[in-house]
Amino acid sequence: MSEFSLLSNVIRDLEYVAGIIELDRDILEFLKVPKRVLEVSIPVKMDDGHLEIFTGYRVQHNDARGPCKGGVRYHPKVTLDEVKALAMIMTWKCAVHDLPYGGAKGGVVCNPKEMSTEEIERLTRRYTFMIADFIGPFRDVPAPDLYTGPREMAWMMDTYSQLKGYLVPEVVTGKPTCIWGSEGRTGATGRGVAICAREVVKALNIRGRVTVAIQGFGNVGFNAAKTLYDMGFRIIGVSDSKGGIYSLEGLNPYKLMAHKKATGSVVGFEGARTITNEELLALKCDILIPAAIENVLTSRNADIIEARAVVEGANGPTTHEAAKILRERNVLVVPDILANGGGVTVSYLEWIQNLHREHWSLDEVHKRLEERMVRVFWEVYKNSVENGRDMRTEAMVIAVKRVAEAVKTLGIWP
Ligand code: NAD
């Protein structure tokens, strides 16, 4: 199996944990594969009049603990295997955060950067139409992921509602606040990552001004940076797809975002030295936050990581091999399913608000997010210390046990 296949990695993680908890072999086989897979060919009239056929997927990995939940990704490199892996990750993420959801993921193979707003809208509405029987407030609730956001969620909700004949806000989360979106949803993943980083500092008893390096300065990276900066942490390195920057004195994420908006990249920020993405990952710092793409910490670079802890903002940034090396080198890894669960947690809060036709204040949402993230962080951390296991393994142990117990209790086994 390739070290760089996300699906191979999530299956290896599952097999590893299954061995530890002596999971029934039949349940292991059941959990290795998604429950349902839908592939659609989406015809879209492009602005110049020609018809383009896009491939879209919706994968539901498991729904034993509740309706499936997971984002929709627009990217030219989307593959069915990737969507299957991400759906499985969502099952574990919802379970470790004890949310009443299973896991799902969607994806459309397209390049939104080269499409007009109208083309993206037509694509989104047609995709929603074609998966409409597959999703639903108590069946499968989509949300934003790479290159989708509140705008796409508004179109999805509207298309689904038109089909039903009445407004169904609870069919998707991550909507604009003016049409039943939750306060604090957009920044929730990064905020949750920052809360985990702050708890790591307490757990490892790190003293002085804590230094942080962040790979990726999009939704997750920026919101994590901003929250940590406001907490008094020093952000010494940041990167994006065009390269990285470093400043021992610290970077101001608000000014850096203004620079990125003006120039298209973090590179060239005044007073900072330019570095590569590889150099950013190897910076000597207290906390490294990979918040861009998967498979960035691998067997090739895990032994040069100088951070004391890695808090995973992205999905699957550390390969199975790299996790082993980091474990041996005593680098604490707060896994994606725990660290970036702030987004799905606030999605859950949005769904609850929608079902009750309520709208909570930003303070209320932040308070609930804070309580849930802190509780889950310490549950995983304390269990990992007691059981002598790393947090990545422990989070998976908790998640897989919960899902397996639900599957068994529901009694689908002969
Ligand atoms: P985004 O598109 O807003 O930002 C991605 C950032 O990564 C950009 O700054 C981009 O320049 C940078 N990047 C892309 N390729 C890179 C590379 N090769 N090297 C360095 N930087 C690179 O995306 P996002 O929403 O912030 O998501 C980032 C990660 O977090 C993804 O793995 C996503 O699945 C995961 N995630 C996001 C959310 C969410 O709520 N947005 C929730 C859970 C997990």
Tab-separated table of C-alpha atoms and ligand atoms in Angstrom:
chain	number	residue	atom	x	y	z
A	1	MET	CA	0.000	0.000	0.000
A	2	SER	CA	1.300	3.466	-0.853
A	3	GLU	CA	2.311	5.680	2.059
A	4	PHE	CA	0.689	8.552	0.169
A	5	SER	CA	-2.758	7.120	-0.501
A	6	LEU	CA	-5.158	8.693	1.980
A	7	LEU	CA	-7.479	5.696	1.744
A	8	SER	CA	-4.611	3.266	2.475
A	9	ASN	CA	-3.638	5.400	5.456
A	10	VAL	CA	-7.105	5.519	7.009
A	11	ILE	CA	-7.571	1.777	6.504
A	12	ARG	CA	-4.154	1.084	8.071
A	13	ASP	CA	-5.076	3.302	11.022
A	14	LEU	CA	-8.338	1.389	11.422
A	15	GLU	CA	-6.600	-2.011	11.224
A	16	TYR	CA	-3.988	-0.903	13.741
A	17	VAL	CA	-6.646	0.209	16.224
A	18	ALA	CA	-8.763	-2.879	15.543
A	19	GLY	CA	-5.789	-4.979	16.663
A	20	ILE	CA	-5.443	-2.974	19.885
A	21	ILE	CA	-9.111	-3.202	20.862
A	22	GLU	CA	-9.483	-6.752	19.495
A	23	LEU	CA	-12.304	-5.659	17.252
A	24	ASP	CA	-14.508	-8.417	15.882
A	25	ARG	CA	-13.158	-9.301	12.414
A	26	ASP	CA	-16.592	-8.988	10.755
A	27	ILE	CA	-17.093	-5.484	12.128
A	28	LEU	CA	-13.613	-4.500	10.968
A	29	GLU	CA	-14.402	-5.634	7.427
A	30	PHE	CA	-17.745	-3.785	7.591
A	31	LEU	CA	-16.090	-0.544	8.727
A	32	LYS	CA	-13.318	-0.676	6.117
A	33	VAL	CA	-15.790	0.062	3.334
A	34	PRO	CA	-18.445	2.763	2.867
A	35	LYS	CA	-22.099	1.889	3.329
A	36	ARG	CA	-23.191	3.721	0.160
A	37	VAL	CA	-21.456	5.373	-2.780
A	38	LEU	CA	-23.158	7.575	-5.341
A	39	GLU	CA	-21.423	8.738	-8.518
A	40	VAL	CA	-23.159	11.284	-10.720
A	41	SER	CA	-22.353	12.783	-14.130
A	42	ILE	CA	-23.374	16.413	-13.862
A	43	PRO	CA	-24.238	18.208	-17.121
A	44	VAL	CA	-23.550	21.937	-16.916
A	45	LYS	CA	-24.107	24.531	-19.618
A	46	MET	CA	-20.958	26.654	-19.611
A	47	ASP	CA	-20.988	30.404	-20.278
A	48	ASP	CA	-19.786	29.951	-23.873
A	49	GLY	CA	-22.754	27.679	-24.594
A	50	HIS	CA	-21.042	24.268	-24.631
A	51	LEU	CA	-22.063	21.425	-22.328
A	52	GLU	CA	-19.509	20.115	-19.860
A	53	ILE	CA	-20.013	16.875	-17.927
A	54	PHE	CA	-18.525	16.912	-14.418
A	55	THR	CA	-18.124	13.854	-12.196
A	56	GLY	CA	-19.453	14.151	-8.660
A	57	TYR	CA	-19.499	11.812	-5.677
A	58	ARG	CA	-21.306	11.462	-2.394
A	59	VAL	CA	-20.035	8.733	-0.093
A	60	GLN	CA	-21.737	7.679	3.136
A	61	HIS	CA	-19.350	5.678	5.240
A	62	ASN	CA	-21.453	4.824	8.284
A	63	ASP	CA	-24.713	5.998	9.861
A	64	ALA	CA	-24.945	3.796	12.953
A	65	ARG	CA	-24.721	6.802	15.316
A	66	GLY	CA	-26.921	9.200	13.353
A	67	PRO	CA	-27.363	10.921	9.990
A	68	CYS	CA	-24.205	11.068	7.895
A	69	LYS	CA	-22.286	14.341	8.023
A	70	GLY	CA	-19.486	15.715	5.887
A	71	GLY	CA	-18.348	18.423	3.508
A	72	VAL	CA	-18.426	18.798	-0.259
A	73	ARG	CA	-15.109	19.467	-1.980
A	74	TYR	CA	-14.597	21.071	-5.408
A	75	HIS	CA	-11.146	20.256	-6.755
A	76	PRO	CA	-9.623	19.019	-10.035
A	77	LYS	CA	-7.858	16.195	-8.178
A	78	VAL	CA	-10.906	14.777	-6.371
A	79	THR	CA	-11.010	10.969	-6.661
A	80	LEU	CA	-13.502	8.418	-5.410
A	81	ASP	CA	-10.839	6.867	-3.144
A	82	GLU	CA	-10.120	10.251	-1.590
A	83	VAL	CA	-13.824	10.885	-0.959
A	84	LYS	CA	-14.171	7.389	0.583
A	85	ALA	CA	-11.231	8.088	2.900
A	86	LEU	CA	-12.591	11.493	3.916
A	87	ALA	CA	-16.024	9.977	4.593
A	88	MET	CA	-14.440	7.411	6.918
A	89	ILE	CA	-12.466	10.160	8.688
A	90	MET	CA	-15.799	11.962	9.258
A	91	THR	CA	-17.258	8.861	10.954
A	92	TRP	CA	-14.358	8.832	13.450
A	93	LYS	CA	-14.407	12.626	13.869
A	94	CYS	CA	-18.110	12.729	14.746
A	95	ALA	CA	-17.711	9.739	17.059
A	96	VAL	CA	-14.720	11.097	18.985
A	97	HIS	CA	-16.560	14.397	19.449
A	98	ASP	CA	-19.620	12.400	20.543
A	99	LEU	CA	-21.828	14.100	17.961
A	100	PRO	CA	-24.996	12.218	16.929
A	101	TYR	CA	-23.762	11.734	13.373
A	102	GLY	CA	-22.141	9.220	11.080
A	103	GLY	CA	-19.638	10.105	8.359
A	104	ALA	CA	-19.978	11.187	4.742
A	105	LYS	CA	-18.145	13.254	2.141
A	106	GLY	CA	-18.870	14.709	-1.268
A	107	GLY	CA	-16.688	15.881	-4.090
A	108	VAL	CA	-16.906	17.209	-7.612
A	109	VAL	CA	-13.993	16.972	-10.035
A	110	CYS	CA	-13.768	20.562	-11.253
A	111	ASN	CA	-11.555	23.617	-11.090
A	112	PRO	CA	-13.648	26.387	-9.537
A	113	LYS	CA	-10.753	28.837	-9.981
A	114	GLU	CA	-11.355	28.650	-13.742
A	115	MET	CA	-15.162	28.849	-13.584
A	116	SER	CA	-17.477	31.848	-13.418
A	117	THR	CA	-19.835	32.353	-10.462
A	118	GLU	CA	-22.766	31.423	-12.731
A	119	GLU	CA	-21.082	28.187	-13.826
A	120	ILE	CA	-20.344	27.253	-10.210
A	121	GLU	CA	-23.952	27.988	-9.285
A	122	ARG	CA	-25.316	25.820	-12.114
A	123	LEU	CA	-22.901	23.023	-11.138
A	124	THR	CA	-23.863	23.232	-7.456
A	125	ARG	CA	-27.596	23.235	-8.124
A	126	ARG	CA	-27.415	20.334	-10.587
A	127	TYR	CA	-25.161	18.306	-8.249
A	128	THR	CA	-27.632	18.923	-5.390
A	129	PHE	CA	-30.550	17.920	-7.617
A	130	MET	CA	-28.781	14.685	-8.554
A	131	ILE	CA	-27.932	13.710	-4.958
A	132	ALA	CA	-31.207	15.007	-3.474
A	133	ASP	CA	-32.647	11.551	-2.754
A	134	PHE	CA	-29.413	10.566	-1.046
A	135	ILE	CA	-29.213	13.501	1.398
A	136	GLY	CA	-31.662	15.000	3.912
A	137	PRO	CA	-31.772	16.447	7.437
A	138	PHE	CA	-32.023	12.976	9.015
A	139	ARG	CA	-30.151	11.079	6.300
A	140	ASP	CA	-27.024	12.971	5.267
A	141	VAL	CA	-26.227	16.635	5.950
A	142	PRO	CA	-23.561	18.209	3.659
A	143	ALA	CA	-21.320	21.140	4.632
A	144	PRO	CA	-18.503	23.170	3.035
A	145	ASP	CA	-15.016	21.789	2.384
A	146	LEU	CA	-12.182	22.798	0.016
A	147	TYR	CA	-13.356	25.517	-2.398
A	148	THR	CA	-16.952	25.468	-1.216
A	149	GLY	CA	-18.390	27.832	1.375
A	150	PRO	CA	-21.570	29.561	2.600
A	151	ARG	CA	-22.460	30.617	-0.966
A	152	GLU	CA	-22.547	27.017	-2.233
A	153	MET	CA	-24.455	25.917	0.884
A	154	ALA	CA	-27.120	28.567	0.195
A	155	TRP	CA	-27.546	27.198	-3.359
A	156	MET	CA	-27.685	23.626	-2.053
A	157	MET	CA	-30.305	24.493	0.565
A	158	ASP	CA	-32.378	26.421	-1.976
A	159	THR	CA	-32.268	23.645	-4.597
A	160	TYR	CA	-33.216	20.983	-2.039
A	161	SER	CA	-35.991	23.213	-0.648
A	162	GLN	CA	-37.386	23.885	-4.152
A	163	LEU	CA	-37.627	20.134	-4.701
A	164	LYS	CA	-39.429	19.610	-1.382
A	165	GLY	CA	-41.686	22.628	-1.813
A	166	TYR	CA	-40.830	24.140	1.581
A	167	LEU	CA	-37.725	25.638	3.225
A	168	VAL	CA	-35.372	22.998	4.716
A	169	PRO	CA	-32.501	24.883	6.392
A	170	GLU	CA	-31.326	21.789	8.319
A	171	VAL	CA	-30.360	19.903	5.133
A	172	VAL	CA	-26.936	21.575	4.983
A	173	THR	CA	-24.747	23.449	7.454
A	174	GLY	CA	-22.245	26.243	6.938
A	175	LYS	CA	-24.902	28.515	5.398
A	176	PRO	CA	-24.771	32.330	5.399
A	177	THR	CA	-26.095	33.704	8.701
A	178	CYS	CA	-28.938	35.593	6.966
A	179	ILE	CA	-30.495	32.276	5.888
A	180	TRP	CA	-30.181	30.130	9.009
A	181	GLY	CA	-26.387	29.785	9.164
A	182	SER	CA	-24.803	29.784	12.622
A	183	GLU	CA	-22.716	32.586	14.017
A	184	GLY	CA	-19.091	31.481	14.288
A	185	ARG	CA	-19.303	28.590	11.765
A	186	THR	CA	-16.787	29.957	9.241
A	187	GLY	CA	-14.009	30.374	11.787
A	188	ALA	CA	-14.948	27.356	13.931
A	189	THR	CA	-12.399	24.827	12.660
A	190	GLY	CA	-9.461	27.184	13.136
A	191	ARG	CA	-10.784	28.264	16.516
A	192	GLY	CA	-11.054	24.626	17.610
A	193	VAL	CA	-7.485	23.995	16.426
A	194	ALA	CA	-6.310	26.983	18.482
A	195	ILE	CA	-8.177	25.720	21.564
A	196	CYS	CA	-6.409	22.349	21.186
A	197	ALA	CA	-3.026	24.085	20.821
A	198	ARG	CA	-3.708	26.058	24.015
A	199	GLU	CA	-4.619	22.847	25.883
A	200	VAL	CA	-1.427	21.160	24.577
A	201	VAL	CA	0.572	23.954	26.173
A	202	LYS	CA	-1.094	23.151	29.512
A	203	ALA	CA	-0.683	19.392	29.069
A	204	LEU	CA	3.034	19.635	28.226
A	205	ASN	CA	3.606	22.446	30.688
A	206	ILE	CA	5.281	24.616	28.032
A	207	ARG	CA	6.425	27.883	29.592
A	208	GLY	CA	7.197	31.353	28.242
A	209	ARG	CA	5.850	32.842	25.005
A	210	VAL	CA	4.715	29.872	22.964
A	211	THR	CA	5.941	29.752	19.351
A	212	VAL	CA	3.799	28.421	16.512
A	213	ALA	CA	4.346	27.593	12.819
A	214	ILE	CA	1.349	27.172	10.526
A	215	GLN	CA	1.255	25.580	7.084
A	216	GLY	CA	-1.684	26.957	5.068
A	217	PHE	CA	-3.247	30.380	5.448
A	218	GLY	CA	-6.789	29.692	4.266
A	219	ASN	CA	-9.881	29.282	6.387
A	220	VAL	CA	-8.338	26.943	8.984
A	221	GLY	CA	-4.801	28.356	9.048
A	222	PHE	CA	-5.883	31.989	9.262
A	223	ASN	CA	-8.554	31.431	11.928
A	224	ALA	CA	-6.173	29.321	14.014
A	225	ALA	CA	-3.465	32.002	13.653
A	226	LYS	CA	-5.839	34.818	14.572
A	227	THR	CA	-7.217	33.038	17.647
A	228	LEU	CA	-3.737	32.024	18.861
A	229	TYR	CA	-2.381	35.536	18.266
A	230	ASP	CA	-5.266	36.957	20.339
A	231	MET	CA	-4.401	34.408	23.057
A	232	GLY	CA	-0.819	35.778	23.151
A	233	PHE	CA	0.996	33.063	21.175
A	234	ARG	CA	3.838	34.041	18.849
A	235	ILE	CA	3.306	32.995	15.209
A	236	ILE	CA	6.851	32.662	13.846
A	237	GLY	CA	6.147	30.988	10.488
A	238	VAL	CA	3.281	30.785	7.992
A	239	SER	CA	3.072	29.351	4.491
A	240	ASP	CA	0.670	28.871	1.610
A	241	SER	CA	0.863	27.123	-1.758
A	242	LYS	CA	3.311	29.767	-3.038
A	243	GLY	CA	5.861	29.473	-0.184
A	244	GLY	CA	6.460	30.475	3.414
A	245	ILE	CA	7.669	33.292	5.642
A	246	TYR	CA	9.512	33.370	8.962
A	247	SER	CA	9.983	35.973	11.672
A	248	LEU	CA	11.335	35.166	15.111
A	249	GLU	CA	9.739	38.372	16.455
A	250	GLY	CA	6.344	37.083	15.388
A	251	LEU	CA	3.805	37.752	12.615
A	252	ASN	CA	0.539	39.666	12.938
A	253	PRO	CA	-2.075	37.456	11.197
A	254	TYR	CA	-4.490	40.361	10.632
A	255	LYS	CA	-1.833	42.370	8.749
A	256	LEU	CA	-0.659	39.200	7.018
A	257	MET	CA	-4.188	38.502	5.717
A	258	ALA	CA	-4.388	42.059	4.352
A	259	HIS	CA	-1.055	41.419	2.582
A	260	LYS	CA	-2.298	38.070	1.219
A	261	LYS	CA	-5.501	39.678	-0.065
A	262	ALA	CA	-3.487	42.393	-1.804
A	263	THR	CA	-0.764	40.164	-3.320
A	264	GLY	CA	-2.263	36.665	-3.472
A	265	SER	CA	0.266	35.105	-1.086
A	266	VAL	CA	1.844	35.418	2.363
A	267	VAL	CA	5.254	35.589	0.632
A	268	GLY	CA	6.819	39.059	0.583
A	269	PHE	CA	5.301	40.178	3.906
A	270	GLU	CA	7.287	43.090	5.284
A	271	GLY	CA	9.910	42.209	7.905
A	272	ALA	CA	9.716	38.440	7.286
A	273	ARG	CA	12.245	36.124	5.655
A	274	THR	CA	11.094	33.894	2.770
A	275	ILE	CA	11.326	30.138	3.415
A	276	THR	CA	10.088	27.007	1.638
A	277	ASN	CA	7.203	24.859	2.810
A	278	GLU	CA	9.697	22.117	3.771
A	279	GLU	CA	11.642	24.620	5.893
A	280	LEU	CA	8.436	25.761	7.552
A	281	LEU	CA	7.619	22.205	8.637
A	282	ALA	CA	11.115	21.829	10.093
A	283	LEU	CA	11.082	25.111	12.093
A	284	LYS	CA	12.122	24.934	15.725
A	285	CYS	CA	8.931	25.883	17.519
A	286	ASP	CA	6.596	24.673	20.251
A	287	ILE	CA	3.620	23.896	18.048
A	288	LEU	CA	3.393	23.035	14.359
A	289	ILE	CA	-0.035	23.305	12.732
A	290	PRO	CA	-0.345	21.686	9.300
A	291	ALA	CA	-3.522	23.348	7.986
A	292	ALA	CA	-3.286	22.954	4.209
A	293	ILE	CA	-3.359	19.513	2.588
A	294	GLU	CA	-2.878	15.833	3.393
A	295	ASN	CA	0.372	13.815	3.496
A	296	VAL	CA	2.791	16.632	4.359
A	297	LEU	CA	4.424	14.858	7.309
A	298	THR	CA	5.831	11.628	5.902
A	299	SER	CA	8.637	9.130	6.547
A	300	ARG	CA	10.843	11.508	4.496
A	301	ASN	CA	10.626	14.461	6.880
A	302	ALA	CA	9.246	13.164	10.209
A	303	ASP	CA	12.736	12.867	11.708
A	304	ILE	CA	13.546	16.550	11.112
A	305	ILE	CA	10.408	17.951	12.726
A	306	GLU	CA	11.581	20.136	15.617
A	307	ALA	CA	8.205	21.078	17.071
A	308	ARG	CA	7.227	19.711	20.480
A	309	ALA	CA	3.703	19.084	19.279
A	310	VAL	CA	1.811	18.832	15.991
A	311	VAL	CA	-1.811	19.973	16.041
A	312	GLU	CA	-3.453	18.751	12.838
A	313	GLY	CA	-5.658	21.407	11.258
A	314	ALA	CA	-5.803	19.669	7.850
A	315	ASN	CA	-7.330	16.257	7.270
A	316	GLY	CA	-4.711	13.496	7.081
A	317	PRO	CA	-1.536	15.646	7.106
A	318	THR	CA	0.515	12.920	8.862
A	319	THR	CA	1.003	9.552	7.178
A	320	HIS	CA	0.826	6.317	9.153
A	321	GLU	CA	4.633	5.912	8.806
A	322	ALA	CA	5.332	9.477	9.935
A	323	ALA	CA	3.050	9.043	12.950
A	324	LYS	CA	5.192	6.087	14.059
A	325	ILE	CA	8.400	8.119	13.765
A	326	LEU	CA	6.925	11.091	15.625
A	327	ARG	CA	5.689	8.767	18.378
A	328	GLU	CA	9.209	7.349	18.798
A	329	ARG	CA	10.634	10.876	18.855
A	330	ASN	CA	8.158	11.893	21.556
A	331	VAL	CA	6.456	14.566	19.454
A	332	LEU	CA	2.863	14.869	20.645
A	333	VAL	CA	0.427	14.667	17.715
A	334	VAL	CA	-3.111	15.951	18.271
A	335	PRO	CA	-4.885	14.113	15.449
A	336	ASP	CA	-7.131	15.675	12.810
A	337	ILE	CA	-10.274	13.905	14.018
A	338	LEU	CA	-9.853	15.655	17.358
A	339	ALA	CA	-8.110	18.932	16.475
A	340	ASN	CA	-10.136	20.026	13.440
A	341	GLY	CA	-13.506	18.905	14.832
A	342	GLY	CA	-14.484	22.487	15.701
A	343	GLY	CA	-16.077	22.880	12.266
A	344	VAL	CA	-18.339	19.874	12.507
A	345	THR	CA	-19.116	20.750	16.124
A	346	VAL	CA	-20.467	24.168	15.105
A	347	SER	CA	-22.201	22.500	12.139
A	348	TYR	CA	-23.980	20.362	14.730
A	349	LEU	CA	-24.866	23.523	16.693
A	350	GLU	CA	-26.192	25.054	13.446
A	351	TRP	CA	-28.321	21.960	12.751
A	352	ILE	CA	-29.742	22.084	16.306
A	353	GLN	CA	-30.541	25.806	15.915
A	354	ASN	CA	-32.213	25.077	12.538
A	355	LEU	CA	-34.311	22.209	13.883
A	356	HIS	CA	-35.528	24.499	16.688
A	357	ARG	CA	-35.752	27.571	14.417
A	358	GLU	CA	-33.468	29.441	16.814
A	359	HIS	CA	-30.494	31.737	16.258
A	360	TRP	CA	-27.845	31.855	18.979
A	361	SER	CA	-25.380	34.684	19.630
A	362	LEU	CA	-21.695	34.388	18.724
A	363	ASP	CA	-20.858	34.278	22.452
A	364	GLU	CA	-23.232	31.363	22.965
A	365	VAL	CA	-21.713	29.430	20.037
A	366	HIS	CA	-18.137	30.143	21.189
A	367	LYS	CA	-19.006	29.074	24.737
A	368	ARG	CA	-20.448	25.749	23.568
A	369	LEU	CA	-17.560	25.141	21.148
A	370	GLU	CA	-15.021	25.884	23.887
A	371	GLU	CA	-16.728	23.518	26.367
A	372	ARG	CA	-16.969	20.669	23.858
A	373	MET	CA	-13.412	21.002	22.469
A	374	VAL	CA	-11.828	21.189	25.932
A	375	ARG	CA	-13.833	18.214	27.190
A	376	VAL	CA	-12.928	16.022	24.197
A	377	PHE	CA	-9.261	17.105	24.215
A	378	TRP	CA	-8.783	16.112	27.856
A	379	GLU	CA	-10.747	12.883	27.500
A	380	VAL	CA	-8.419	11.779	24.705
A	381	TYR	CA	-5.281	13.141	26.389
A	382	LYS	CA	-5.959	11.564	29.806
A	383	ASN	CA	-6.918	8.210	28.286
A	384	SER	CA	-3.774	8.278	26.150
A	385	VAL	CA	-1.575	8.874	29.197
A	386	GLU	CA	-3.362	6.213	31.285
A	387	ASN	CA	-3.175	3.641	28.495
A	388	GLY	CA	0.377	4.530	27.399
A	389	ARG	CA	-0.770	5.304	23.852
A	390	ASP	CA	-0.321	8.318	21.591
A	391	MET	CA	-3.286	10.650	21.060
A	392	ARG	CA	-3.784	9.622	17.438
A	393	THR	CA	-4.259	6.014	18.483
A	394	GLU	CA	-6.341	6.919	21.537
A	395	ALA	CA	-8.732	9.158	19.585
A	396	MET	CA	-9.245	6.348	17.076
A	397	VAL	CA	-9.727	3.805	19.893
A	398	ILE	CA	-12.508	5.938	21.397
A	399	ALA	CA	-14.121	6.595	18.007
A	400	VAL	CA	-13.963	3.040	16.654
A	401	LYS	CA	-15.259	1.590	19.935
A	402	ARG	CA	-18.249	3.972	19.876
A	403	VAL	CA	-19.111	3.196	16.267
A	404	ALA	CA	-18.568	-0.562	16.683
A	405	GLU	CA	-20.749	-0.594	19.794
A	406	ALA	CA	-23.539	1.215	17.916
A	407	VAL	CA	-23.243	-1.170	14.957
A	408	LYS	CA	-23.403	-4.215	17.286
A	409	THR	CA	-26.237	-2.817	19.398
A	410	LEU	CA	-28.329	-2.020	16.353
A	411	GLY	CA	-28.081	-5.716	15.687
A	412	ILE	CA	-27.390	-5.853	11.999
A	413	TRP	CA	-25.247	-8.927	12.605
A	414	PRO	CA	-26.839	-12.331	12.213
B	1	NAD	P1	-8.506	26.734	2.192
B	1	NAD	O1	-8.632	26.459	0.748
B	1	NAD	O2	-9.251	27.872	2.774
B	1	NAD	O3	-6.945	26.968	2.545
B	1	NAD	C1	-5.948	26.092	2.163
B	1	NAD	C2	-4.609	26.780	2.359
B	1	NAD	O4	-3.574	25.828	2.112
B	1	NAD	C3	-4.358	27.953	1.406
B	1	NAD	O5	-3.675	28.977	2.103
B	1	NAD	C4	-3.440	27.338	0.336
B	1	NAD	O6	-2.599	28.303	-0.280
B	1	NAD	C5	-2.639	26.397	1.202
B	1	NAD	N1	-2.008	25.317	0.409
B	1	NAD	C6	-2.538	24.600	-0.602
B	1	NAD	N2	-1.620	23.738	-1.072
B	1	NAD	C7	-0.502	23.917	-0.327
B	1	NAD	C8	0.775	23.329	-0.325
B	1	NAD	N3	1.104	22.374	-1.215
B	1	NAD	N4	1.676	23.744	0.598
B	1	NAD	C9	1.365	24.716	1.477
B	1	NAD	N5	0.176	25.315	1.518
B	1	NAD	C10	-0.752	24.924	0.622
B	1	NAD	O7	-8.854	25.353	2.928
B	1	NAD	P2	-9.281	25.144	4.451
B	1	NAD	O8	-10.766	25.144	4.543
B	1	NAD	O9	-8.475	26.042	5.326
B	1	NAD	O10	-8.848	23.618	4.665
B	1	NAD	C11	-7.488	23.259	4.939
B	1	NAD	C12	-7.452	21.818	5.428
B	1	NAD	O11	-8.265	21.699	6.594
B	1	NAD	C13	-7.972	20.762	4.454
B	1	NAD	O12	-7.259	19.575	4.675
B	1	NAD	C14	-9.415	20.563	4.898
B	1	NAD	O13	-9.929	19.289	4.529
B	1	NAD	C15	-9.226	20.669	6.398
B	1	NAD	N6	-10.453	20.996	7.116
B	1	NAD	C16	-11.146	22.139	6.852
B	1	NAD	C17	-12.283	22.421	7.585
B	1	NAD	C18	-13.036	23.707	7.382
B	1	NAD	O14	-13.987	23.948	8.148
B	1	NAD	N7	-12.671	24.564	6.460
B	1	NAD	C19	-12.739	21.517	8.546
B	1	NAD	C20	-12.003	20.359	8.808
B	1	NAD	C21	-10.848	20.126	8.073
